[in-house]
C-alpha cells in the first residue's frame, strides 16, 4: 500500500457499546465525519473474533464494557496478534484521558497510526458520549421533577382534607417539614403520603 | 485500642474500587464492620467492570485507592497494555484464590491419562499433555485468563509448562472478563480458564467445568491482590493511606479466622456487593472446596489466605517474581537492576512496616523470603510465621 493511499483512506473503526441507542448516535456522527464504522458490538459477543476479522485501525469502547481487559490483551504482539493495539492517550494532551473517562469512553489504536489522525475520530466519539450522558442525566432529572410535582400535589391534598387547611398552609407545612428533616421537598412529601395512605390509618390512632 | 497517635487524615472521603470477586472480602468486610469509620474515613466502595477501568480511574483520581491484581501496579508503571503511571502498594490483601477449570470433556481426557487434581496439579498438567499428544489432529486448545498481567496468566503458563506444553505454541491463551468465562466454556468457545473465585465454583456447580488445579497447588501462598494507590496520591494523602491500610489489616485479621468466613460469604453475596447466590461463594471462602459437580468437598483451608503468614507484607521477592513472569511472557526479560529498582518503588515494604508499628504487629525484618524451600508452616524469625512456599 502506498503512503499516499494510506493517507487518503478513511480510518476504520469498531465500536463496543452495550447501549445500542448511544452506539447508533456515535456511529452516525462518525460516518458524517468521514470515518468508516465496520461494526458495532455489545459486550461478550466475540470482540477477539471481530478484531481478527476486520483488523480495525481504532476501537472505541464504552467504559462500562468489561471487554476493555480483552482489548488490552491485544497490546501484546504474538503470532495470533500481528497488529498490536495501544491505548489512545490523546497525543500529549494530558486532559484528554480525564475528559474521555468523564464522558464514559476509551479508545485503542493500532501502533503504526499517528495519534493526530486518530484524535479526530476519537474527539467525535467523546463529544457524542458526553452529549448522550448529559441528555440521559437531564432525562432522569426531568422524570424526577415530574414525579416530585405529582407527589407534592398528593401530599398537599391529603393535608388539606385531613386538617381542613388552605393549599398555601399545606404547602408551607410540607416545606417546613422538609427543612426540619433535611430532605428534599419530594422526599418529605413521599414520607407524608406513605404515612397518611397507610391502610387503617384514617387520621385516627388505633 | 491504638497506643500510637495517628496523624489526621488529609481527606476523609475515600473512593475505593474493587471487582466482583470473592477475594474482595477485605475491602467489603472493612466497610461492613465499620473499620474504615473506626479510622476516621468515610469510604465509598465502587464496583468496577474491568481492571482497565479501575486503573484509569485510579490514575485520573476519580478513585483514591483500589484492590488490584498484584502485577498491575508494576504493569502500570511500565505502561503495559494501557496507561503509564506510578502506582504503589503498601499492603497485600490476599494470597492464592485462583483455579484452573476445564470443560467436562477435556476433564475426562485428562483423567483418562492419569490426571487427578486431588493427587496434584502436576498430574493433571501431565494428563492434559498426554491427552494432547494422543490427539495431535484436534484443534488447538484455547484457555482464557482474566487479565494479561495477572497471576491467573502466570499460573496457567506454569501449569501448562509443568505438563510439558508450551503456553505460547501448543495452546492459545486469550483474555476474557471473568463473568464471560463460564458461558464461553459452556458454548465451547474456550476449553478452559484460570480465574478467581467464585467463577470456578459457578462452572463446577453448573456442571460446566471441572477444576484441574488451584492457585495454591501451583504456587503455595502466592501474592494475589494488593491495595494500590498512585504515588502522587500517596504523597498528598499519606495519613489517609495509613488509616486505610490499618482498617484493611484489621479486616484481613478477622478473615484469618476460619469461623468468620461463612459470615463473610453471606455479606459478599448481598446485592450491595457481589450480588450472587451465596452457594457460589461458600466453597472457596470456607475452604471446603468442590473440584467437580457431585464430588465431596475437600478441605483446602489455604484456598484464600487473608491475614495469616504475613499475607499483608508486600515482599520484594514476590514483586521480582511477578516481573520475571511478566518478562517471560512478553519474551523480554528485564535486567536484574531494572527489576530491583521498579519493585523497590512499587512494593513499599516501608509502608507496611509503618502500619504494623501502629497496630503493634510483628513484621519481617527483611524484604525477601525464600521460594520453593518449605513444604510446611515455618518460622522465619521470632514471631514471623510463614506458610509453605513450594512452587512449580
Coordinates of C-alpha atoms in Angstrom, one line a residue:
Chain A
X1 CA 0.0 0.0 0.0
X2 CA 1.4 3.4 -1.0
X3 CA 1.8 6.1 1.6
X4 CA -0.5 8.4 -0.3
X5 CA -3.1 5.7 -0.5
X6 CA -2.9 5.2 3.2
X7 CA -3.3 8.9 3.9
X8 CA -6.5 9.1 1.8
X9 CA -8.1 6.0 3.2
X10 CA -10.6 6.8 5.9
X11 CA -10.0 5.3 9.4
X12 CA -11.7 2.0 10.0
X13 CA -13.4 1.7 13.4
X14 CA -15.1 -0.8 15.7
X15 CA -17.5 0.5 18.3
X16 CA -18.0 -1.6 21.5
X17 CA -21.1 -0.5 23.4
X18 CA -24.0 -2.2 25.1
X19 CA -26.2 0.9 24.8
X20 CA -27.4 0.4 21.3
X21 CA -29.1 3.9 21.2
X22 CA -25.9 5.6 22.2
X23 CA -23.9 3.5 19.7
X24 CA -26.2 4.5 16.9
X25 CA -25.7 8.2 17.6
X26 CA -22.0 7.8 17.8
X27 CA -21.9 5.8 14.6
X28 CA -23.9 8.4 12.7
X29 CA -21.6 11.2 13.8
X30 CA -18.5 9.2 12.9
X31 CA -19.9 8.4 9.5
X32 CA -20.7 12.1 9.0
X33 CA -17.2 12.9 9.9
X34 CA -15.9 10.6 7.1
X35 CA -14.9 7.6 9.2
X36 CA -15.8 4.1 8.4
X37 CA -17.6 2.2 11.2
X38 CA -17.0 -1.5 10.5
X39 CA -19.1 -2.9 13.3
X40 CA -21.0 -2.2 16.5
X41 CA -20.8 -4.9 19.1
X42 CA -22.2 -5.4 22.6
X43 CA -20.1 -6.9 25.4
X44 CA -19.3 -10.6 25.2
X45 CA -20.1 -11.2 21.6
X46 CA -16.7 -12.1 20.2
X47 CA -14.6 -9.0 20.3
X48 CA -11.5 -11.1 19.6
X49 CA -13.1 -12.7 16.6
X50 CA -14.2 -9.3 15.2
X51 CA -10.7 -7.9 15.8
X52 CA -9.2 -10.7 13.8
X53 CA -11.8 -10.5 11.1
X54 CA -11.8 -6.7 10.5
X55 CA -8.3 -5.6 11.7
X56 CA -9.7 -2.1 12.6
X57 CA -7.4 0.9 12.9
X58 CA -9.3 2.1 16.0
X59 CA -11.6 0.6 18.6
X60 CA -13.9 2.9 20.6
X61 CA -15.2 1.2 23.7
X62 CA -17.7 2.3 26.4
X63 CA -16.2 2.3 29.9
X64 CA -19.0 0.2 31.2
X65 CA -18.0 -2.6 28.9
X66 CA -15.9 -5.3 30.7
X67 CA -14.3 -6.1 27.3
X68 CA -11.6 -3.4 27.9
X69 CA -9.3 -6.0 29.5
X70 CA -9.8 -8.2 26.4
X71 CA -8.8 -5.3 24.2
X72 CA -5.7 -4.5 26.3
X73 CA -4.5 -8.1 25.9
X74 CA -4.1 -7.3 22.2
X75 CA -1.3 -4.9 23.1
X76 CA 0.9 -8.0 23.3
X77 CA 2.3 -8.8 19.8
X78 CA 2.2 -12.6 19.0
X79 CA 1.6 -15.0 16.2
X80 CA -2.1 -14.8 17.0
X81 CA -1.9 -11.0 17.1
X82 CA 0.3 -9.4 14.5
X83 CA -1.2 -5.9 14.8
X84 CA -0.9 -4.9 18.5
X85 CA -3.1 -2.1 19.8
X86 CA -2.2 0.7 22.2
X87 CA -4.5 2.7 24.4
X88 CA -5.1 6.2 22.8
X89 CA -3.9 8.7 25.3
X90 CA -4.5 12.0 23.4
X91 CA -1.2 12.7 21.8
X92 CA 0.4 14.6 24.6
X93 CA -2.8 16.2 25.7
X94 CA -2.9 15.4 29.4
X95 CA -6.5 16.3 29.9
X96 CA -7.8 14.0 27.2
X97 CA -8.0 10.9 29.3
X98 CA -9.8 12.7 32.1
X99 CA -12.3 14.1 29.7
X100 CA -12.8 10.8 28.0
X101 CA -13.3 8.9 31.2
X102 CA -15.7 11.6 32.4
X103 CA -17.6 11.0 29.2
X104 CA -17.6 7.2 29.7
X105 CA -15.4 6.2 26.8
X106 CA -12.0 4.9 26.0
X107 CA -10.2 4.2 22.7
X108 CA -7.4 2.0 21.3
X109 CA -5.5 2.2 18.1
X110 CA -3.0 0.1 16.1
X111 CA 0.6 1.1 16.9
X112 CA 1.5 2.3 13.5
X113 CA -1.0 5.1 13.2
X114 CA -0.2 8.7 14.0
X115 CA -2.1 9.9 17.1
X116 CA -3.1 13.1 15.3
X117 CA -5.0 11.2 12.7
X118 CA -6.8 9.1 15.3
X119 CA -7.6 12.0 17.5
X120 CA -10.1 13.5 15.0
X121 CA -12.2 10.3 15.2
X122 CA -12.0 10.0 18.9
X123 CA -12.9 13.6 19.5
X124 CA -16.2 12.9 17.7
X125 CA -16.9 9.9 19.9
X126 CA -16.0 11.6 23.1
X127 CA -18.3 14.6 22.2
X128 CA -21.2 12.2 21.4
X129 CA -20.7 10.1 24.5
X130 CA -20.6 13.3 26.6
X131 CA -23.7 14.8 25.0
X132 CA -25.6 11.5 25.4
X133 CA -24.6 11.4 29.1
X134 CA -25.9 14.9 29.6
X135 CA -29.1 14.1 27.8
X136 CA -29.6 11.0 29.9
X137 CA -29.0 12.9 33.1
X138 CA -31.4 15.6 32.0
X139 CA -34.0 13.0 31.3
X140 CA -33.5 11.5 34.8
X141 CA -33.8 14.9 36.3
X142 CA -36.9 15.8 34.4
X143 CA -38.6 12.5 35.3
X144 CA -37.7 13.0 39.0
X145 CA -39.1 16.6 38.8
X146 CA -42.3 15.3 37.3
X147 CA -42.6 12.6 39.9
X148 CA -41.9 15.2 42.7
X149 CA -44.5 17.5 41.4
X150 CA -47.1 14.8 41.5
X151 CA -46.2 13.6 45.0
X152 CA -46.3 17.2 46.3
X153 CA -49.8 17.7 44.9
X154 CA -50.9 14.4 46.6
X155 CA -49.3 15.3 49.9
X156 CA -50.9 18.8 49.8
X157 CA -54.3 17.3 49.0
X158 CA -54.1 14.8 51.9
X159 CA -53.1 17.5 54.4
X160 CA -55.8 19.9 53.2
X161 CA -58.6 17.4 53.6
X162 CA -57.2 16.0 56.9
X163 CA -56.7 19.3 58.7
X164 CA -59.1 21.4 56.7
X165 CA -56.4 24.0 55.8
X166 CA -55.7 26.0 52.7
X167 CA -53.4 25.0 49.9
X168 CA -50.9 27.6 50.9
X169 CA -50.9 26.4 54.5
X170 CA -50.5 22.8 53.4
X171 CA -47.6 23.7 51.2
X172 CA -45.9 25.8 53.9
X173 CA -46.3 22.9 56.4
X174 CA -44.6 20.5 53.9
X175 CA -41.8 22.9 53.2
X176 CA -41.1 23.3 56.9
X177 CA -41.2 19.5 57.4
X178 CA -38.6 19.1 54.5
X179 CA -36.4 21.7 56.1
X180 CA -36.6 20.2 59.5
X181 CA -35.8 16.7 58.3
X182 CA -33.1 18.0 55.9
X183 CA -34.8 16.3 53.0
X184 CA -35.9 17.5 49.5
X185 CA -39.5 18.6 49.2
X186 CA -40.1 15.4 47.1
X187 CA -38.8 13.1 49.8
X188 CA -40.7 14.8 52.6
X189 CA -44.0 14.6 50.6
X190 CA -43.3 11.0 49.8
X191 CA -43.0 10.4 53.6
X192 CA -46.3 12.2 54.3
X193 CA -48.1 10.3 51.5
X194 CA -46.8 6.9 52.7
X195 CA -47.8 7.7 56.3
X196 CA -51.3 9.0 55.6
X197 CA -52.2 6.5 52.9
X198 CA -51.4 3.5 55.2
X199 CA -54.4 1.2 55.3
X200 CA -56.3 1.5 58.5
X201 CA -54.8 4.9 59.4
X202 CA -57.5 7.4 58.6
X203 CA -56.1 10.1 60.7
X204 CA -57.0 8.4 63.9
X205 CA -54.6 6.5 66.1
X206 CA -55.6 2.9 66.8
Chain B
X1 CA -7.1 0.4 71.3
X2 CA -4.5 2.3 69.5
X3 CA -1.4 3.2 71.5
X4 CA 0.2 5.4 68.9
X5 CA -1.4 8.6 67.9
X6 CA -2.5 8.6 64.3
X7 CA -1.9 11.6 62.1
X8 CA -5.1 13.4 61.0
X9 CA -6.3 12.2 57.6
X10 CA -5.7 14.7 54.7
X11 CA -9.1 13.6 53.3
X12 CA -11.9 11.6 54.9
X13 CA -14.0 10.8 51.9
X14 CA -12.3 7.9 50.1
X15 CA -13.5 6.2 46.9
X16 CA -12.2 2.6 46.8
X17 CA -12.5 0.4 43.7
X18 CA -12.9 -3.3 43.6
X19 CA -14.0 -6.1 41.3
X20 CA -16.7 -8.8 41.6
X21 CA -14.6 -11.4 43.2
X22 CA -14.6 -13.5 46.4
X23 CA -11.2 -12.1 47.4
X24 CA -12.7 -8.6 47.6
X25 CA -13.6 -9.8 51.1
X26 CA -11.2 -7.5 52.9
X27 CA -12.4 -4.2 51.3
X28 CA -16.0 -5.3 51.7
X29 CA -15.8 -6.6 55.3
X30 CA -13.9 -3.5 56.4
X31 CA -16.9 -1.5 55.3
X32 CA -19.5 -3.9 56.9
X33 CA -17.5 -4.0 60.2
X34 CA -17.2 -0.2 60.4
X35 CA -13.4 -0.4 60.3
X36 CA -13.0 2.5 57.9
X37 CA -15.2 4.6 60.2
X38 CA -13.1 3.5 63.2
X39 CA -10.1 5.1 61.5
X40 CA -12.0 8.3 60.7
X41 CA -12.6 7.5 57.0
X42 CA -15.9 7.7 55.0
X43 CA -15.2 5.1 52.3
X44 CA -17.5 4.6 49.3
X45 CA -16.9 1.2 47.6
X46 CA -17.1 1.3 43.8
X47 CA -17.5 -2.0 41.9
X48 CA -15.8 -1.7 38.6
X49 CA -16.3 -3.8 35.5
X50 CA -12.7 -4.2 34.3
X51 CA -9.2 -3.8 35.7
X52 CA -8.5 -1.3 32.9
X53 CA -11.3 0.9 34.2
X54 CA -10.1 0.5 37.8
X55 CA -6.6 1.5 36.8
X56 CA -7.6 4.5 34.7
X57 CA -10.0 5.9 37.4
X58 CA -7.2 5.5 39.9
X59 CA -4.7 7.3 37.7
X60 CA -7.0 10.2 36.9
X61 CA -8.0 10.4 40.6
X62 CA -11.7 9.5 40.4
X63 CA -10.8 6.6 42.7
X64 CA -8.5 7.2 45.6
X65 CA -7.4 3.6 46.1
X66 CA -8.2 0.2 44.6
X67 CA -8.0 -3.5 45.1
X68 CA -5.6 -4.6 42.3
X69 CA -4.1 -7.7 40.8
X70 CA -0.7 -7.9 42.3
X71 CA 1.2 -7.5 39.0
X72 CA -1.0 -4.5 37.9
X73 CA 0.9 -1.7 39.8
X74 CA 4.1 -3.0 38.1
X75 CA 2.5 -3.3 34.7
X76 CA 1.0 0.2 35.0
X77 CA 4.4 1.6 35.9
X78 CA 5.7 0.0 32.7
X79 CA 2.8 1.3 30.7
X80 CA 2.0 -2.3 29.6
X81 CA -1.3 -2.5 27.7
X82 CA -2.7 0.9 28.7
X83 CA -1.9 4.0 30.7
X84 CA 1.5 4.5 32.2
X85 CA 1.5 5.8 35.8
X86 CA 3.4 5.3 39.0
X87 CA 1.2 3.1 41.2
X88 CA 2.4 1.7 44.5
X89 CA 1.3 -0.7 47.2
X90 CA 2.0 -0.8 50.9
X91 CA -0.4 -3.7 51.7
X92 CA -1.1 -7.0 50.1
X93 CA -4.8 -8.0 50.6
X94 CA -4.8 -11.8 49.8
X95 CA -2.8 -14.8 48.8
X96 CA -3.9 -17.6 46.4
X97 CA -7.5 -17.6 45.3
X98 CA -7.5 -18.7 41.7
X99 CA -8.1 -22.1 40.0
X100 CA -7.9 -23.6 36.6
X101 CA -11.1 -25.1 35.2
X102 CA -11.7 -27.1 32.0
X103 CA -14.7 -28.4 30.2
X104 CA -16.1 -31.8 31.3
X105 CA -15.0 -33.5 28.1
X106 CA -11.4 -32.2 28.5
X107 CA -11.5 -33.2 32.2
X108 CA -12.4 -36.7 31.1
X109 CA -9.5 -36.8 28.7
X110 CA -7.1 -35.6 31.5
X111 CA -8.5 -38.2 33.9
X112 CA -8.1 -41.0 31.3
X113 CA -4.4 -40.0 31.2
X114 CA -3.9 -40.3 34.9
X115 CA -4.6 -36.7 35.9
X116 CA -6.1 -36.4 39.3
X117 CA -6.3 -32.9 40.9
X118 CA -6.7 -34.3 44.4
X119 CA -3.3 -36.0 44.0
X120 CA -1.5 -33.0 42.4
X121 CA -1.9 -30.2 39.8
X122 CA 1.2 -31.6 38.2
X123 CA -0.6 -34.8 37.4
X124 CA -3.5 -33.0 35.7
X125 CA -0.9 -31.0 33.7
X126 CA 0.8 -34.2 32.6
X127 CA -2.6 -35.7 31.8
X128 CA -3.5 -32.8 29.6
X129 CA -0.2 -33.0 27.7
X130 CA -0.7 -36.8 27.2
X131 CA -4.2 -36.2 26.1
X132 CA -3.0 -33.7 23.5
X133 CA -0.2 -35.9 22.3
X134 CA -2.7 -38.7 21.6
X135 CA -5.0 -36.3 19.7
X136 CA -2.5 -34.4 17.5
X137 CA -5.1 -33.5 14.9
X138 CA -7.5 -31.9 17.4
X139 CA -7.9 -28.2 17.3
X140 CA -5.5 -26.1 19.3
X141 CA -6.9 -25.7 22.8
X142 CA -7.9 -22.2 23.9
X143 CA -7.6 -21.1 27.5
X144 CA -8.8 -17.9 29.0
X145 CA -7.2 -15.8 31.7
X146 CA -8.8 -12.8 33.5
X147 CA -6.0 -10.4 32.5
X148 CA -2.8 -10.5 30.6
X149 CA -0.7 -9.3 33.6
X150 CA -2.2 -11.4 36.3
X151 CA -1.3 -14.3 38.5
X152 CA -4.0 -16.1 36.6
X153 CA -1.9 -15.9 33.4
X154 CA 1.3 -16.8 35.2
X155 CA -0.3 -19.8 37.0
X156 CA -1.9 -21.1 33.8
X157 CA 1.5 -20.9 32.0
X158 CA 3.3 -22.6 34.9
X159 CA 0.7 -25.4 34.9
X160 CA 0.9 -25.9 31.1
X161 CA 4.7 -25.9 31.3
X162 CA 4.7 -28.4 34.1
X163 CA 3.0 -30.9 31.9
X164 CA 5.4 -30.2 29.0
X165 CA 3.2 -27.9 26.9
X166 CA 4.5 -24.7 25.5
X167 CA 2.0 -21.9 26.6
X168 CA 2.9 -19.8 23.5
X169 CA 2.8 -22.5 20.8
X170 CA 0.8 -25.6 22.0
X171 CA -2.2 -23.7 23.2
X172 CA -3.9 -20.3 22.7
X173 CA -4.3 -18.1 25.7
X174 CA -6.8 -15.3 25.5
X175 CA -8.2 -12.8 27.9
X176 CA -11.9 -12.8 28.9
X177 CA -13.8 -11.0 31.7
X178 CA -14.5 -13.4 34.5
X179 CA -18.2 -13.0 34.0
X180 CA -18.0 -14.3 30.4
X181 CA -15.8 -17.3 31.2
X182 CA -18.5 -19.8 32.4
X183 CA -20.7 -19.0 29.4
X184 CA -17.8 -19.2 27.0
X185 CA -16.8 -22.6 28.4
X186 CA -20.4 -23.8 28.1
X187 CA -20.6 -22.8 24.5
X188 CA -17.3 -24.4 23.6
X189 CA -15.6 -21.1 22.7
X190 CA -12.8 -21.9 25.2
X191 CA -11.6 -25.3 26.6
X192 CA -10.6 -24.0 30.0
X193 CA -9.8 -20.9 32.1
X194 CA -7.8 -19.6 35.0
X195 CA -9.9 -17.2 37.1
X196 CA -10.5 -16.1 40.6
X197 CA -13.5 -17.3 42.7
X198 CA -16.4 -17.6 42.6
X199 CA -16.2 -18.1 38.8
X200 CA -14.7 -21.6 39.1
X201 CA -17.3 -22.7 41.6
X202 CA -20.0 -21.3 39.4
X203 CA -18.8 -23.5 36.5
X204 CA -18.5 -26.5 38.8
X205 CA -21.9 -26.2 40.3
X206 CA -23.5 -25.8 36.9
X207 CA -21.7 -28.9 35.6
X208 CA -20.0 -26.8 33.0
X209 CA -16.4 -27.4 34.1
X210 CA -14.2 -29.3 36.5
X211 CA -11.3 -27.7 38.4
X212 CA -7.9 -29.2 37.5
X213 CA -5.6 -27.1 39.7
X214 CA -5.8 -24.5 42.4
X215 CA -3.5 -21.5 42.5
X216 CA -2.2 -22.8 45.8
X217 CA -1.1 -26.1 44.3
X218 CA 0.9 -24.2 41.6
X219 CA 2.4 -21.7 43.9
X220 CA 1.9 -22.0 47.6
X221 CA 0.8 -18.7 49.1
X222 CA 1.5 -16.6 46.1
X223 CA 0.6 -12.9 46.4
X224 CA -2.7 -12.2 44.6
X225 CA -4.4 -8.9 45.3
X226 CA -2.9 -5.7 46.7
X227 CA -4.1 -2.2 47.7
X228 CA -3.0 0.2 45.0
X229 CA -2.7 4.0 45.1
X230 CA -0.8 6.3 42.8
X231 CA 2.5 7.7 44.1
X232 CA 1.1 11.2 43.7
X233 CA -2.0 10.4 45.8
X234 CA 0.2 8.8 48.5
X235 CA 2.4 11.9 48.7
X236 CA -0.6 14.1 49.3
X237 CA -2.6 11.7 51.4
X238 CA -0.1 9.8 53.5
X239 CA -2.2 9.8 56.7
X240 CA -5.4 8.8 54.9
X241 CA -3.4 6.0 53.2
X242 CA -2.1 4.8 56.5
X243 CA -5.6 4.8 58.1
X244 CA -6.9 2.8 55.1
X245 CA -4.2 0.2 55.4
X246 CA -4.9 -0.1 59.2
X247 CA -8.6 -0.7 58.6
X248 CA -7.9 -3.3 55.9
X249 CA -5.3 -5.0 58.1
X250 CA -7.9 -5.4 60.7
X251 CA -10.4 -6.8 58.2
X252 CA -7.8 -9.3 57.0
X253 CA -7.0 -10.4 60.6
X254 CA -10.7 -11.0 61.1
X255 CA -10.9 -13.0 57.8
X256 CA -7.9 -15.1 59.0
X257 CA -10.3 -16.9 61.4
X258 CA -12.0 -19.8 59.6
X259 CA -15.1 -19.3 61.8
X260 CA -15.7 -15.9 60.2
X261 CA -15.5 -16.9 56.6
X262 CA -19.1 -18.2 56.3
X263 CA -20.4 -14.8 57.6
X264 CA -18.2 -13.1 55.1
X265 CA -19.6 -15.2 52.2
X266 CA -23.2 -14.1 53.2
X267 CA -22.2 -10.4 53.3
X268 CA -20.3 -10.6 50.0
X269 CA -23.3 -12.3 48.3
X270 CA -25.7 -9.5 49.0
X271 CA -27.0 -7.2 46.2
X272 CA -24.9 -4.3 47.6
X273 CA -21.7 -6.2 46.8
X274 CA -21.2 -9.2 44.5
X275 CA -25.0 -9.8 44.1
X276 CA -24.6 -13.6 43.6
X277 CA -26.1 -16.7 45.3
X278 CA -24.1 -17.4 48.5
X279 CA -23.7 -21.1 47.4
X280 CA -21.2 -19.9 44.8
X281 CA -19.1 -18.1 47.4
X282 CA -19.1 -20.7 50.2
X283 CA -16.7 -23.3 48.8
X284 CA -13.6 -21.2 48.4
X285 CA -14.2 -18.9 51.3
X286 CA -14.9 -21.7 53.8
X287 CA -12.1 -23.8 52.3
X288 CA -14.4 -26.7 51.7
X289 CA -13.7 -26.8 48.0
X290 CA -15.5 -28.8 45.4
X291 CA -13.5 -29.7 42.3
X292 CA -16.3 -31.1 40.2
X293 CA -20.0 -31.5 40.4
X294 CA -21.3 -34.2 42.6
X295 CA -17.9 -34.7 44.3
X296 CA -17.5 -34.3 48.0
X297 CA -15.8 -31.2 49.3
X298 CA -12.1 -31.3 50.0
X299 CA -10.6 -29.4 52.9
X300 CA -8.5 -26.6 51.4
X301 CA -8.0 -24.1 54.3
X302 CA -5.5 -22.1 52.3
X303 CA -7.5 -21.6 49.1
X304 CA -7.7 -17.9 50.1
X305 CA -5.3 -16.6 52.7
X306 CA -6.1 -13.3 54.4
X307 CA -4.1 -12.0 57.4
X308 CA -2.1 -15.2 58.0
X309 CA 1.5 -16.0 57.1
X310 CA 2.4 -12.2 56.9
X311 CA 0.0 -12.1 53.9
X312 CA -0.2 -8.3 54.1
X313 CA 3.6 -7.8 53.6
X314 CA 4.4 -6.8 50.0
X315 CA 7.6 -8.9 49.8
X316 CA 10.1 -7.6 47.2
X317 CA 10.8 -11.2 46.4
X318 CA 7.1 -11.5 45.3
X319 CA 7.4 -8.3 43.2
X320 CA 10.5 -9.5 41.5
X321 CA 8.9 -12.9 40.8
X322 CA 5.9 -11.1 39.2
X323 CA 8.2 -9.1 37.0
X324 CA 10.2 -12.2 36.0
X325 CA 6.9 -13.9 35.0
X326 CA 5.9 -10.8 33.0
X327 CA 9.2 -10.7 31.2
X328 CA 9.0 -14.4 30.4
X329 CA 5.5 -13.9 29.0
X330 CA 6.5 -10.9 26.8
X331 CA 9.7 -12.6 25.7
X332 CA 11.5 -9.6 27.1
X333 CA 13.2 -10.3 30.3
X334 CA 14.2 -7.2 32.4
X335 CA 17.7 -6.8 33.8
X336 CA 18.0 -7.5 37.4
X337 CA 18.9 -3.9 38.2
X338 CA 15.7 -2.7 36.4
X339 CA 13.7 -5.3 38.2
X340 CA 15.0 -4.4 41.6
X341 CA 14.5 -0.6 41.0
X342 CA 11.0 -1.0 39.8
X343 CA 10.0 -3.3 42.6
X344 CA 11.6 -1.0 45.2
X345 CA 9.4 1.9 44.2
X346 CA 6.3 -0.2 43.8
X347 CA 6.3 -2.7 46.6
X348 CA 6.6 -0.4 49.6
X349 CA 7.7 -2.6 52.5
X350 CA 8.4 0.6 54.5
X351 CA 4.7 1.5 54.3
X352 CA 3.7 -2.0 55.6
X353 CA 6.2 -1.6 58.5
X354 CA 4.7 1.8 59.3
X355 CA 1.2 0.3 59.6
X356 CA 2.4 -2.7 61.6
X357 CA 4.0 -0.3 64.1
X358 CA 0.7 1.4 64.7
X359 CA -1.0 -1.9 65.4
X360 CA 1.9 -3.4 67.3
X361 CA 2.1 -6.3 64.9
X362 CA 5.2 -8.3 64.3
X363 CA 6.8 -7.6 61.0
X364 CA 9.5 -9.3 58.9
X365 CA 12.9 -7.5 59.2
X366 CA 13.9 -8.4 55.7
X367 CA 12.2 -7.7 52.3
X368 CA 12.9 -11.1 50.7
X369 CA 11.6 -14.5 51.5
X370 CA 12.7 -17.9 50.1
X371 CA 10.7 -19.7 47.4
X372 CA 10.3 -23.4 47.0
X373 CA 12.0 -24.3 50.3
X374 CA 9.3 -25.1 52.7
X375 CA 6.5 -27.7 52.5
X376 CA 5.1 -26.7 55.9
X377 CA 4.4 -23.7 58.1
X378 CA 7.7 -22.4 59.3
X379 CA 9.3 -19.6 61.5
X380 CA 11.3 -17.1 59.6
X381 CA 12.3 -15.3 62.7
X382 CA 10.7 -14.9 66.2
X383 CA 7.0 -14.1 65.8
X384 CA 7.1 -14.3 62.0
X385 CA 5.3 -17.5 60.9
X386 CA 5.2 -18.1 57.1
X387 CA 3.3 -20.6 55.1
X388 CA 4.5 -23.3 52.7
X389 CA 6.2 -21.8 49.6
X390 CA 6.5 -24.7 47.2
X391 CA 6.1 -23.9 43.5
X392 CA 6.2 -25.5 40.1

